[in-house]
């Protein structure tokens, strides 16, 4: 997945972080994380929405979603 390539284990992922990394163009009305590949890194998502399958993958990898 794209997150696997751009993130390090333990990174805090926010909409601003994703914009700086070139993953999204604008923050707009928020960011929704979708499950489009494997996630093995423990990432902490702050201020992002997530699909049910993405949330499950994030938690399975030891990460978390914080709003």
Short mmCIF file of N, CA and C in Angstrom, two decimals:
data_model
loop_
_atom_site.label_atom_id
_atom_site.label_comp_id
_atom_site.label_asym_id
_atom_site.label_seq_id
_atom_site.Cartn_x
_atom_site.Cartn_y
_atom_site.Cartn_z
N UNK A 1 0.84 -1.19 0.00
CA UNK A 1 0.00 0.00 0.00
C UNK A 1 0.88 1.24 0.00
N UNK A 2 0.28 2.34 -0.38
CA UNK A 2 1.02 3.61 -0.41
C UNK A 2 1.51 3.99 0.99
N UNK A 3 0.68 3.73 2.01
CA UNK A 3 1.09 4.05 3.38
C UNK A 3 2.30 3.22 3.80
N UNK A 4 2.38 1.99 3.35
CA UNK A 4 3.54 1.14 3.65
C UNK A 4 4.82 1.77 3.10
N UNK A 5 4.72 2.39 1.94
CA UNK A 5 5.91 2.98 1.30
C UNK A 5 6.34 4.30 1.92
N UNK A 6 5.37 5.12 2.36
CA UNK A 6 5.74 6.47 2.81
C UNK A 6 5.87 6.61 4.32
N UNK A 7 5.35 5.68 5.07
CA UNK A 7 5.34 5.81 6.54
C UNK A 7 6.33 4.87 7.21
N UNK A 8 6.80 5.31 8.35
CA UNK A 8 7.65 4.49 9.20
C UNK A 8 6.80 3.96 10.35
N UNK A 9 7.19 2.84 10.90
CA UNK A 9 6.49 2.27 12.04
C UNK A 9 6.40 3.30 13.16
N UNK A 10 5.20 3.52 13.69
CA UNK A 10 5.01 4.47 14.79
C UNK A 10 4.67 5.88 14.36
N UNK A 11 4.64 6.17 13.05
CA UNK A 11 4.31 7.51 12.58
C UNK A 11 2.89 7.90 12.98
N UNK A 12 2.70 9.20 13.21
CA UNK A 12 1.38 9.76 13.43
C UNK A 12 0.92 10.33 12.09
N UNK A 13 -0.16 9.80 11.57
CA UNK A 13 -0.65 10.18 10.25
C UNK A 13 -1.86 11.11 10.41
N UNK A 14 -1.72 12.33 9.89
CA UNK A 14 -2.79 13.32 9.92
C UNK A 14 -3.05 13.77 8.48
N UNK A 15 -4.16 14.48 8.24
CA UNK A 15 -4.38 15.00 6.90
C UNK A 15 -3.22 15.87 6.41
N UNK A 16 -2.65 16.69 7.27
CA UNK A 16 -1.52 17.53 6.90
C UNK A 16 -0.30 16.68 6.52
N UNK A 17 -0.04 15.63 7.27
CA UNK A 17 1.06 14.70 6.98
C UNK A 17 0.88 14.11 5.58
N UNK A 18 -0.35 13.66 5.27
CA UNK A 18 -0.62 13.06 3.96
C UNK A 18 -0.45 14.07 2.84
N UNK A 19 -0.83 15.32 3.08
CA UNK A 19 -0.65 16.37 2.07
C UNK A 19 0.83 16.64 1.83
N UNK A 20 1.61 16.74 2.90
CA UNK A 20 3.05 16.99 2.77
C UNK A 20 3.76 15.86 2.03
N UNK A 21 3.26 14.62 2.20
CA UNK A 21 3.86 13.45 1.54
C UNK A 21 3.37 13.30 0.10
N UNK A 22 2.41 14.15 -0.32
CA UNK A 22 1.91 14.09 -1.69
C UNK A 22 0.86 13.03 -1.94
N UNK A 23 0.29 12.48 -0.88
CA UNK A 23 -0.73 11.43 -1.03
C UNK A 23 -2.07 12.05 -1.41
N UNK A 24 -2.36 13.23 -0.86
CA UNK A 24 -3.60 13.93 -1.18
C UNK A 24 -3.26 15.33 -1.66
N UNK A 25 -4.18 15.92 -2.44
CA UNK A 25 -3.97 17.27 -2.94
C UNK A 25 -4.37 18.33 -1.93
N UNK A 26 -5.57 18.16 -1.38
CA UNK A 26 -6.08 19.11 -0.39
C UNK A 26 -6.76 18.35 0.74
N UNK A 27 -6.83 19.00 1.87
CA UNK A 27 -7.50 18.38 3.02
C UNK A 27 -9.01 18.49 2.86
N UNK A 28 -9.49 19.63 2.37
CA UNK A 28 -10.92 19.81 2.12
C UNK A 28 -11.79 19.50 3.31
N UNK A 29 -12.75 18.61 3.13
CA UNK A 29 -13.70 18.26 4.19
C UNK A 29 -13.25 17.06 5.00
N UNK A 30 -12.00 16.75 4.97
CA UNK A 30 -11.49 15.62 5.74
C UNK A 30 -10.87 14.57 4.84
N UNK A 31 -10.33 13.55 5.45
CA UNK A 31 -9.65 12.48 4.74
C UNK A 31 -10.21 11.15 5.21
N UNK A 32 -10.50 10.26 4.27
CA UNK A 32 -10.97 8.93 4.62
C UNK A 32 -9.94 7.92 4.15
N UNK A 33 -9.46 7.09 5.06
CA UNK A 33 -8.51 6.04 4.75
C UNK A 33 -9.28 4.82 4.25
N UNK A 34 -8.87 4.32 3.08
CA UNK A 34 -9.50 3.13 2.51
C UNK A 34 -8.53 1.97 2.53
N UNK A 35 -9.05 0.78 2.59
CA UNK A 35 -8.22 -0.41 2.60
C UNK A 35 -7.95 -0.86 1.17
N UNK A 36 -6.74 -0.56 0.67
CA UNK A 36 -6.41 -0.93 -0.71
C UNK A 36 -5.16 -1.79 -0.79
N UNK A 37 -4.65 -2.22 0.32
CA UNK A 37 -3.46 -3.07 0.33
C UNK A 37 -3.14 -3.49 1.75
N UNK A 38 -2.07 -4.22 1.90
CA UNK A 38 -1.67 -4.71 3.21
C UNK A 38 -1.07 -3.58 4.05
N UNK A 39 -1.30 -3.65 5.34
CA UNK A 39 -0.71 -2.70 6.27
C UNK A 39 -0.09 -3.50 7.41
N UNK A 40 1.22 -3.38 7.55
CA UNK A 40 1.93 -4.11 8.60
C UNK A 40 2.56 -3.19 9.63
N UNK A 41 2.57 -1.89 9.35
CA UNK A 41 3.20 -0.93 10.26
C UNK A 41 2.19 -0.39 11.27
N UNK A 42 2.69 -0.18 12.49
CA UNK A 42 1.86 0.40 13.55
C UNK A 42 1.80 1.90 13.31
N UNK A 43 0.65 2.38 12.84
CA UNK A 43 0.47 3.80 12.56
C UNK A 43 -0.66 4.36 13.41
N UNK A 44 -0.52 5.61 13.81
CA UNK A 44 -1.53 6.29 14.60
C UNK A 44 -2.17 7.34 13.70
N UNK A 45 -3.45 7.18 13.42
CA UNK A 45 -4.18 8.10 12.56
C UNK A 45 -4.94 9.08 13.42
N UNK A 46 -4.72 10.37 13.18
CA UNK A 46 -5.41 11.42 13.93
C UNK A 46 -6.13 12.33 12.94
N UNK A 47 -7.40 12.57 13.22
CA UNK A 47 -8.19 13.47 12.38
C UNK A 47 -8.56 12.89 11.03
N UNK A 48 -8.53 11.57 10.90
CA UNK A 48 -8.90 10.91 9.65
C UNK A 48 -10.08 9.98 9.89
N UNK A 49 -10.91 9.86 8.88
CA UNK A 49 -11.96 8.85 8.89
C UNK A 49 -11.38 7.59 8.26
N UNK A 50 -12.03 6.45 8.45
CA UNK A 50 -11.55 5.20 7.85
C UNK A 50 -12.72 4.29 7.53
N UNK A 51 -12.58 3.54 6.43
CA UNK A 51 -13.59 2.52 6.13
C UNK A 51 -13.48 1.42 7.19
N UNK A 52 -14.50 0.60 7.27
CA UNK A 52 -14.51 -0.47 8.27
C UNK A 52 -13.32 -1.41 8.06
N UNK A 53 -13.04 -1.79 6.81
CA UNK A 53 -11.93 -2.71 6.56
C UNK A 53 -10.58 -2.04 6.83
N UNK A 54 -10.48 -0.74 6.54
CA UNK A 54 -9.23 -0.02 6.84
C UNK A 54 -9.02 0.06 8.34
N UNK A 55 -10.07 0.36 9.10
CA UNK A 55 -9.97 0.44 10.56
C UNK A 55 -9.53 -0.90 11.14
N UNK A 56 -10.09 -1.98 10.60
CA UNK A 56 -9.70 -3.32 11.07
C UNK A 56 -8.22 -3.59 10.77
N UNK A 57 -7.75 -3.21 9.58
CA UNK A 57 -6.35 -3.42 9.21
C UNK A 57 -5.41 -2.60 10.09
N UNK A 58 -5.81 -1.36 10.38
CA UNK A 58 -5.01 -0.47 11.24
C UNK A 58 -4.87 -1.09 12.63
N UNK A 59 -5.98 -1.55 13.20
CA UNK A 59 -5.96 -2.14 14.54
C UNK A 59 -5.22 -3.46 14.54
N UNK A 60 -5.36 -4.26 13.49
CA UNK A 60 -4.66 -5.54 13.40
C UNK A 60 -3.13 -5.35 13.39
N UNK A 61 -2.69 -4.25 12.77
CA UNK A 61 -1.25 -3.95 12.70
C UNK A 61 -0.75 -3.30 14.00
N UNK A 62 -1.65 -3.08 14.96
CA UNK A 62 -1.24 -2.48 16.24
C UNK A 62 -1.40 -0.99 16.29
N UNK A 63 -1.95 -0.39 15.25
CA UNK A 63 -2.15 1.05 15.19
C UNK A 63 -3.47 1.46 15.80
N UNK A 64 -3.81 2.76 15.64
CA UNK A 64 -5.05 3.25 16.21
C UNK A 64 -5.60 4.40 15.40
N UNK A 65 -6.87 4.66 15.60
CA UNK A 65 -7.58 5.80 14.99
C UNK A 65 -8.03 6.72 16.11
N UNK A 66 -7.66 7.99 16.02
CA UNK A 66 -8.06 8.97 17.02
C UNK A 66 -8.70 10.13 16.28
N UNK A 67 -9.86 10.58 16.79
CA UNK A 67 -10.58 11.66 16.09
C UNK A 67 -10.42 12.95 16.79
#
